[in-house]
């Protein structure tokens, strides 16, 4: 149990376009999901906390207008990278918090902006 | 913000050897977690620690939550080739909506 599905696993897009990444909790409901970014050979850095039915909370230095988060249901959060640029190329990972504690991570999305 | 200092950054060991890595923090965490990440994948939880002083095992893995709540270690006994990967400690300071703070990772390389 406690599976988080993240899609797509990789995407290549042109500079200036937008990309949407989905994160689904398959067998549990997640009122809170988290989005992390990981650059090569570095650690995971929390970008934002996604709350079902309310606005996301962004970490300091993360542009909320660039990284749009929507958590419209208890099993789905989406991250849209708007007007992507090469410096946005990274590994994006979502995580869902389970009732009673515990964090399950998705398998990540490798974004390459060319 | 909070930071976790994880060491060592990398380890080169022989198969069968024991491994030890640790994380320290300047601030208190209420939960310590240890994850393993394979290339191109998300982190997978190995051990979760919820109480200061707690010592927990998961097969060949053992982890402890430091008494001060500012540190934790992970030991792997009798390493095998599939233990290769990057190990991350992560801390949670409390509150229902807080995400995790991750250490910089320990890259484990095993020589057969």
PDB file of C-alpha atoms in Angstrom:
ATOM      1  CA  UNK A   1       0.000   0.000   0.000  1.00  0.00           C
ATOM      2  CA  UNK A   2       0.822   3.719   0.098  1.00  0.00           C
ATOM      3  CA  UNK A   3       1.802   4.140  -3.525  1.00  0.00           C
ATOM      4  CA  UNK A   4       2.402   7.517  -5.132  1.00  0.00           C
ATOM      5  CA  UNK A   5       2.380   7.695  -8.905  1.00  0.00           C
ATOM      6  CA  UNK A   6       4.156  10.568 -10.629  1.00  0.00           C
ATOM      7  CA  UNK A   7       3.780  11.319 -14.306  1.00  0.00           C
ATOM      8  CA  UNK A   8       5.526  11.841 -16.630  1.00  0.00           C
ATOM      9  CA  UNK A   9       8.792  10.204 -15.602  1.00  0.00           C
ATOM     10  CA  UNK A  10      10.668  12.431 -17.987  1.00  0.00           C
ATOM     11  CA  UNK A  11       9.867  15.333 -20.291  1.00  0.00           C
ATOM     12  CA  UNK A  12      11.783  17.498 -22.708  1.00  0.00           C
ATOM     13  CA  UNK A  13      10.311  20.861 -23.590  1.00  0.00           C
ATOM     14  CA  UNK A  14      11.278  23.964 -25.460  1.00  0.00           C
ATOM     15  CA  UNK A  15      12.278  27.095 -23.605  1.00  0.00           C
ATOM     16  CA  UNK A  16       9.264  29.320 -22.968  1.00  0.00           C
ATOM     17  CA  UNK A  17       6.697  26.538 -22.879  1.00  0.00           C
ATOM     18  CA  UNK A  18       4.882  25.160 -19.860  1.00  0.00           C
ATOM     19  CA  UNK A  19       5.018  21.657 -18.446  1.00  0.00           C
ATOM     20  CA  UNK A  20       2.578  19.952 -16.097  1.00  0.00           C
ATOM     21  CA  UNK A  21       3.626  17.189 -13.708  1.00  0.00           C
ATOM     22  CA  UNK A  22       1.044  15.044 -11.936  1.00  0.00           C
ATOM     23  CA  UNK A  23       1.308  13.357  -8.565  1.00  0.00           C
ATOM     24  CA  UNK A  24      -1.342  10.850  -7.530  1.00  0.00           C
ATOM     25  CA  UNK A  25      -1.801   8.884  -4.346  1.00  0.00           C
ATOM     26  CA  UNK A  26      -3.168   5.574  -5.601  1.00  0.00           C
ATOM     27  CA  UNK A  27      -4.440   3.832  -2.494  1.00  0.00           C
ATOM     28  CA  UNK A  28      -4.788   6.527   0.111  1.00  0.00           C
ATOM     29  CA  UNK A  29      -5.994  10.075   0.447  1.00  0.00           C
ATOM     30  CA  UNK A  30      -3.476  12.824   0.906  1.00  0.00           C
ATOM     31  CA  UNK A  31      -4.619  16.187   2.174  1.00  0.00           C
ATOM     32  CA  UNK A  32      -1.035  17.350   1.997  1.00  0.00           C
ATOM     33  CA  UNK A  33       1.484  16.778  -0.748  1.00  0.00           C
ATOM     34  CA  UNK A  34       4.934  18.216  -1.170  1.00  0.00           C
ATOM     35  CA  UNK A  35       7.019  19.131  -4.201  1.00  0.00           C
ATOM     36  CA  UNK A  36      10.794  18.844  -4.136  1.00  0.00           C
ATOM     37  CA  UNK A  37      13.467  19.707  -6.647  1.00  0.00           C
ATOM     38  CA  UNK A  38      16.769  17.888  -6.917  1.00  0.00           C
ATOM     39  CA  UNK A  39      19.678  19.091  -9.030  1.00  0.00           C
ATOM     40  CA  UNK A  40      22.325  16.557 -10.111  1.00  0.00           C
ATOM     41  CA  UNK A  41      24.338  15.129  -7.249  1.00  0.00           C
ATOM     42  CA  UNK A  42      22.510  17.313  -4.762  1.00  0.00           C
ATOM     43  CA  UNK A  43      19.912  16.789  -2.112  1.00  0.00           C
ATOM     44  CA  UNK A  44      16.168  17.222  -2.333  1.00  0.00           C
ATOM     45  CA  UNK A  45      15.021  20.747  -1.642  1.00  0.00           C
ATOM     46  CA  UNK A  46      11.452  21.422  -0.622  1.00  0.00           C
ATOM     47  CA  UNK A  47       9.763  23.791  -3.050  1.00  0.00           C
ATOM     48  CA  UNK A  48       6.217  23.957  -1.795  1.00  0.00           C
ATOM     49  CA  UNK A  49       3.522  22.324   0.287  1.00  0.00           C
ATOM     50  CA  UNK A  50       0.327  21.533  -1.562  1.00  0.00           C
ATOM     51  CA  UNK A  51      -2.864  21.541   0.478  1.00  0.00           C
ATOM     52  CA  UNK A  52      -6.090  20.073  -0.861  1.00  0.00           C
ATOM     53  CA  UNK A  53      -8.638  22.770  -1.455  1.00  0.00           C
ATOM     54  CA  UNK A  54      -6.411  25.685  -0.551  1.00  0.00           C
ATOM     55  CA  UNK A  55      -3.431  27.606  -1.816  1.00  0.00           C
ATOM     56  CA  UNK A  56      -0.002  26.067  -1.794  1.00  0.00           C
ATOM     57  CA  UNK A  57       2.665  27.288   0.593  1.00  0.00           C
ATOM     58  CA  UNK A  58       5.947  28.085  -1.110  1.00  0.00           C
ATOM     59  CA  UNK A  59       9.411  27.954   0.383  1.00  0.00           C
ATOM     60  CA  UNK A  60      11.513  31.076   0.394  1.00  0.00           C
ATOM     61  CA  UNK A  61      13.023  31.792  -2.988  1.00  0.00           C
ATOM     62  CA  UNK A  62      10.527  29.699  -4.971  1.00  0.00           C
ATOM     63  CA  UNK A  63       8.464  31.753  -7.416  1.00  0.00           C
ATOM     64  CA  UNK A  64       4.811  30.907  -6.971  1.00  0.00           C
ATOM     65  CA  UNK A  65       3.871  32.416 -10.337  1.00  0.00           C
ATOM     66  CA  UNK A  66       6.388  30.216 -12.087  1.00  0.00           C
ATOM     67  CA  UNK A  67       5.643  26.971 -10.279  1.00  0.00           C
ATOM     68  CA  UNK A  68       1.870  26.675 -10.185  1.00  0.00           C
ATOM     69  CA  UNK A  69       0.465  24.062  -7.833  1.00  0.00           C
ATOM     70  CA  UNK A  70      -3.060  22.747  -7.883  1.00  0.00           C
ATOM     71  CA  UNK A  71      -4.361  20.220  -5.364  1.00  0.00           C
ATOM     72  CA  UNK A  72      -7.937  19.847  -6.498  1.00  0.00           C
ATOM     73  CA  UNK A  73      -8.664  16.460  -4.952  1.00  0.00           C
ATOM     74  CA  UNK A  74      -7.455  14.272  -2.121  1.00  0.00           C
ATOM     75  CA  UNK A  75      -5.490  12.092  -4.519  1.00  0.00           C
ATOM     76  CA  UNK A  76      -4.047  14.507  -7.062  1.00  0.00           C
ATOM     77  CA  UNK A  77      -1.627  17.407  -6.994  1.00  0.00           C
ATOM     78  CA  UNK A  78      -0.148  19.002 -10.087  1.00  0.00           C
ATOM     79  CA  UNK A  79       2.914  21.159 -10.562  1.00  0.00           C
ATOM     80  CA  UNK A  80       3.061  23.338 -13.661  1.00  0.00           C
ATOM     81  CA  UNK A  81       6.371  24.880 -14.596  1.00  0.00           C
ATOM     82  CA  UNK A  82       5.402  27.946 -16.592  1.00  0.00           C
ATOM     83  CA  UNK A  83       7.601  29.601 -19.212  1.00  0.00           C
ATOM     84  CA  UNK A  84      10.298  27.048 -18.563  1.00  0.00           C
ATOM     85  CA  UNK A  85      13.932  27.954 -19.063  1.00  0.00           C
ATOM     86  CA  UNK A  86      17.055  25.772 -19.153  1.00  0.00           C
ATOM     87  CA  UNK A  87      17.845  26.615 -15.530  1.00  0.00           C
ATOM     88  CA  UNK A  88      14.561  24.943 -14.575  1.00  0.00           C
ATOM     89  CA  UNK A  89      15.925  21.627 -15.800  1.00  0.00           C
ATOM     90  CA  UNK A  90      15.962  19.381 -12.780  1.00  0.00           C
ATOM     91  CA  UNK A  91      14.501  16.281 -11.150  1.00  0.00           C
ATOM     92  CA  UNK A  92      11.138  17.089  -9.592  1.00  0.00           C
ATOM     93  CA  UNK A  93       9.788  14.730  -6.932  1.00  0.00           C
ATOM     94  CA  UNK A  94       6.459  14.769  -5.172  1.00  0.00           C
ATOM     95  CA  UNK A  95       5.610  13.302  -1.800  1.00  0.00           C
ATOM     96  CA  UNK A  96       2.302  12.573  -0.128  1.00  0.00           C
ATOM     97  CA  UNK A  97       1.720  12.621   3.605  1.00  0.00           C
ATOM     98  CA  UNK A  98      -0.341   9.737   4.874  1.00  0.00           C
ATOM     99  CA  UNK A  99      -2.865   9.965   7.659  1.00  0.00           C
ATOM    100  CA  UNK A 100      -1.068   9.006  10.847  1.00  0.00           C
ATOM    101  CA  UNK A 101       2.263  10.130   9.536  1.00  0.00           C
ATOM    102  CA  UNK A 102       4.696   8.871   6.980  1.00  0.00           C
ATOM    103  CA  UNK A 103       5.742  10.274   3.658  1.00  0.00           C
ATOM    104  CA  UNK A 104       5.635   8.355   0.394  1.00  0.00           C
ATOM    105  CA  UNK A 105       7.555   9.666  -2.579  1.00  0.00           C
ATOM    106  CA  UNK A 106       6.799   9.475  -6.252  1.00  0.00           C
ATOM    107  CA  UNK A 107       9.398   8.187  -8.675  1.00  0.00           C
ATOM    108  CA  UNK A 108      10.269  11.664  -9.905  1.00  0.00           C
ATOM    109  CA  UNK A 109      10.114  13.583 -13.173  1.00  0.00           C
ATOM    110  CA  UNK A 110      13.239  14.489 -15.093  1.00  0.00           C
ATOM    111  CA  UNK A 111      12.605  17.850 -16.779  1.00  0.00           C
ATOM    112  CA  UNK A 112      14.946  18.995 -19.509  1.00  0.00           C
ATOM    113  CA  UNK A 113      14.369  22.413 -21.049  1.00  0.00           C
ATOM    114  CA  UNK A 114      16.099  22.984 -24.360  1.00  0.00           C
TER     115      UNK A 114
ATOM    116  CA  UNK B   1      16.407  27.562   7.358  1.00  0.00           C
ATOM    117  CA  UNK B   2      17.159  24.266   8.976  1.00  0.00           C
ATOM    118  CA  UNK B   3      20.137  22.313   7.711  1.00  0.00           C
ATOM    119  CA  UNK B   4      21.239  18.751   8.133  1.00  0.00           C
ATOM    120  CA  UNK B   5      24.899  17.851   8.003  1.00  0.00           C
ATOM    121  CA  UNK B   6      25.305  14.345   6.652  1.00  0.00           C
ATOM    122  CA  UNK B   7      28.571  12.469   6.585  1.00  0.00           C
ATOM    123  CA  UNK B   8      30.428  10.955   5.007  1.00  0.00           C
ATOM    124  CA  UNK B   9      29.687  12.347   1.575  1.00  0.00           C
ATOM    125  CA  UNK B  10      30.779   9.089  -0.045  1.00  0.00           C
ATOM    126  CA  UNK B  11      32.044   5.689   0.998  1.00  0.00           C
ATOM    127  CA  UNK B  12      34.010   3.079  -0.909  1.00  0.00           C
ATOM    128  CA  UNK B  13      33.842  -0.254   0.868  1.00  0.00           C
ATOM    129  CA  UNK B  14      34.328  -3.940   0.241  1.00  0.00           C
ATOM    130  CA  UNK B  15      31.367  -6.270   0.041  1.00  0.00           C
ATOM    131  CA  UNK B  16      30.645  -7.715   3.452  1.00  0.00           C
ATOM    132  CA  UNK B  17      31.870  -4.712   5.407  1.00  0.00           C
ATOM    133  CA  UNK B  18      29.704  -2.741   7.784  1.00  0.00           C
ATOM    134  CA  UNK B  19      28.712   0.830   6.957  1.00  0.00           C
ATOM    135  CA  UNK B  20      27.971   3.742   9.224  1.00  0.00           C
ATOM    136  CA  UNK B  21      26.715   7.205   8.342  1.00  0.00           C
ATOM    137  CA  UNK B  22      25.245   9.990  10.404  1.00  0.00           C
ATOM    138  CA  UNK B  23      23.412  13.262  10.355  1.00  0.00           C
ATOM    139  CA  UNK B  24      23.566  16.198  12.726  1.00  0.00           C
ATOM    140  CA  UNK B  25      21.504  19.309  12.988  1.00  0.00           C
ATOM    141  CA  UNK B  26      21.749  22.623  14.779  1.00  0.00           C
ATOM    142  CA  UNK B  27      18.057  22.444  15.584  1.00  0.00           C
ATOM    143  CA  UNK B  28      15.744  19.830  17.021  1.00  0.00           C
ATOM    144  CA  UNK B  29      13.751  17.432  14.887  1.00  0.00           C
ATOM    145  CA  UNK B  30      10.796  15.400  16.111  1.00  0.00           C
ATOM    146  CA  UNK B  31      11.159  12.743  13.438  1.00  0.00           C
ATOM    147  CA  UNK B  32      14.206  11.333  11.713  1.00  0.00           C
ATOM    148  CA  UNK B  33      13.911   9.333   8.520  1.00  0.00           C
ATOM    149  CA  UNK B  34      16.431   7.466   6.427  1.00  0.00           C
ATOM    150  CA  UNK B  35      15.882   7.015   2.694  1.00  0.00           C
ATOM    151  CA  UNK B  36      17.720   5.292  -0.149  1.00  0.00           C
ATOM    152  CA  UNK B  37      17.608   6.727  -3.645  1.00  0.00           C
ATOM    153  CA  UNK B  38      18.580   4.845  -6.772  1.00  0.00           C
ATOM    154  CA  UNK B  39      19.479   6.803  -9.931  1.00  0.00           C
ATOM    155  CA  UNK B  40      16.465   8.353 -11.614  1.00  0.00           C
ATOM    156  CA  UNK B  41      14.099   7.263  -8.871  1.00  0.00           C
ATOM    157  CA  UNK B  42      12.400   8.829  -5.901  1.00  0.00           C
ATOM    158  CA  UNK B  43      13.609   8.132  -2.361  1.00  0.00           C
ATOM    159  CA  UNK B  44      12.442   4.960  -0.683  1.00  0.00           C
ATOM    160  CA  UNK B  45      11.960   4.917   3.068  1.00  0.00           C
ATOM    161  CA  UNK B  46      14.276   2.606   4.983  1.00  0.00           C
ATOM    162  CA  UNK B  47      13.685   3.460   8.614  1.00  0.00           C
ATOM    163  CA  UNK B  48      11.560   6.000  10.476  1.00  0.00           C
ATOM    164  CA  UNK B  49      12.375   7.185  13.996  1.00  0.00           C
ATOM    165  CA  UNK B  50       9.819   9.016  16.089  1.00  0.00           C
ATOM    166  CA  UNK B  51      11.218   9.135  19.603  1.00  0.00           C
ATOM    167  CA  UNK B  52      14.454  10.433  21.085  1.00  0.00           C
ATOM    168  CA  UNK B  53      16.740   7.538  21.942  1.00  0.00           C
ATOM    169  CA  UNK B  54      14.820   5.133  19.725  1.00  0.00           C
ATOM    170  CA  UNK B  55      16.868   2.376  18.126  1.00  0.00           C
ATOM    171  CA  UNK B  56      15.166   0.624  15.230  1.00  0.00           C
ATOM    172  CA  UNK B  57      16.243  -2.176  12.913  1.00  0.00           C
ATOM    173  CA  UNK B  58      15.070  -3.198   9.470  1.00  0.00           C
ATOM    174  CA  UNK B  59      16.934  -6.321   8.417  1.00  0.00           C
ATOM    175  CA  UNK B  60      20.605  -5.437   8.132  1.00  0.00           C
ATOM    176  CA  UNK B  61      19.863  -1.763   8.767  1.00  0.00           C
ATOM    177  CA  UNK B  62      19.865  -0.143  12.180  1.00  0.00           C
ATOM    178  CA  UNK B  63      19.178   3.487  12.926  1.00  0.00           C
ATOM    179  CA  UNK B  64      19.010   5.551  16.077  1.00  0.00           C
ATOM    180  CA  UNK B  65      17.347   8.809  17.008  1.00  0.00           C
ATOM    181  CA  UNK B  66      19.790  10.784  19.132  1.00  0.00           C
ATOM    182  CA  UNK B  67      18.880  11.711  22.687  1.00  0.00           C
ATOM    183  CA  UNK B  68      19.345  15.405  21.966  1.00  0.00           C
ATOM    184  CA  UNK B  69      17.028  15.079  18.922  1.00  0.00           C
ATOM    185  CA  UNK B  70      19.716  16.759  16.879  1.00  0.00           C
ATOM    186  CA  UNK B  71      21.345  13.708  15.378  1.00  0.00           C
ATOM    187  CA  UNK B  72      20.807  10.249  13.959  1.00  0.00           C
ATOM    188  CA  UNK B  73      22.914   7.463  12.555  1.00  0.00           C
ATOM    189  CA  UNK B  74      22.326   4.613  10.133  1.00  0.00           C
ATOM    190  CA  UNK B  75      24.333   1.400  10.154  1.00  0.00           C
ATOM    191  CA  UNK B  76      24.305  -1.257   7.457  1.00  0.00           C
ATOM    192  CA  UNK B  77      25.796  -4.592   8.395  1.00  0.00           C
ATOM    193  CA  UNK B  78      27.429  -7.055   6.001  1.00  0.00           C
ATOM    194  CA  UNK B  79      26.974  -4.901   2.914  1.00  0.00           C
ATOM    195  CA  UNK B  80      25.939  -6.502  -0.369  1.00  0.00           C
ATOM    196  CA  UNK B  81      26.104  -5.152  -3.940  1.00  0.00           C
ATOM    197  CA  UNK B  82      22.459  -4.057  -3.989  1.00  0.00           C
ATOM    198  CA  UNK B  83      23.160  -1.675  -1.108  1.00  0.00           C
ATOM    199  CA  UNK B  84      24.825   0.649  -3.611  1.00  0.00           C
ATOM    200  CA  UNK B  85      23.040   3.964  -3.866  1.00  0.00           C
ATOM    201  CA  UNK B  86      22.629   7.303  -2.202  1.00  0.00           C
ATOM    202  CA  UNK B  87      21.362   7.396   1.355  1.00  0.00           C
ATOM    203  CA  UNK B  88      19.641  10.469   2.717  1.00  0.00           C
ATOM    204  CA  UNK B  89      18.691  11.400   6.211  1.00  0.00           C
ATOM    205  CA  UNK B  90      15.644  13.604   6.567  1.00  0.00           C
ATOM    206  CA  UNK B  91      14.147  15.411   9.499  1.00  0.00           C
ATOM    207  CA  UNK B  92      10.717  16.683  10.317  1.00  0.00           C
ATOM    208  CA  UNK B  93      10.409  19.422  12.888  1.00  0.00           C
ATOM    209  CA  UNK B  94       6.747  18.964  13.623  1.00  0.00           C
ATOM    210  CA  UNK B  95       3.454  20.406  12.563  1.00  0.00           C
ATOM    211  CA  UNK B  96       0.983  18.831  10.241  1.00  0.00           C
ATOM    212  CA  UNK B  97       1.983  20.517   7.034  1.00  0.00           C
ATOM    213  CA  UNK B  98       5.765  20.757   7.170  1.00  0.00           C
ATOM    214  CA  UNK B  99       7.812  19.023   4.544  1.00  0.00           C
ATOM    215  CA  UNK B 100      11.073  17.245   5.184  1.00  0.00           C
ATOM    216  CA  UNK B 101      14.556  18.692   5.429  1.00  0.00           C
ATOM    217  CA  UNK B 102      17.083  16.443   3.732  1.00  0.00           C
ATOM    218  CA  UNK B 103      20.764  15.894   4.306  1.00  0.00           C
ATOM    219  CA  UNK B 104      23.135  16.104   1.365  1.00  0.00           C
ATOM    220  CA  UNK B 105      23.347  12.347   1.030  1.00  0.00           C
ATOM    221  CA  UNK B 106      25.956   9.616   1.394  1.00  0.00           C
ATOM    222  CA  UNK B 107      26.967   7.891  -1.826  1.00  0.00           C
ATOM    223  CA  UNK B 108      27.729   4.250  -1.052  1.00  0.00           C
ATOM    224  CA  UNK B 109      29.916   2.355  -3.482  1.00  0.00           C
ATOM    225  CA  UNK B 110      30.659  -1.308  -2.902  1.00  0.00           C
ATOM    226  CA  UNK B 111      33.590  -3.102  -4.421  1.00  0.00           C
ATOM    227  CA  UNK B 112      33.045  -6.838  -4.851  1.00  0.00           C
TER     228      UNK B 112
END
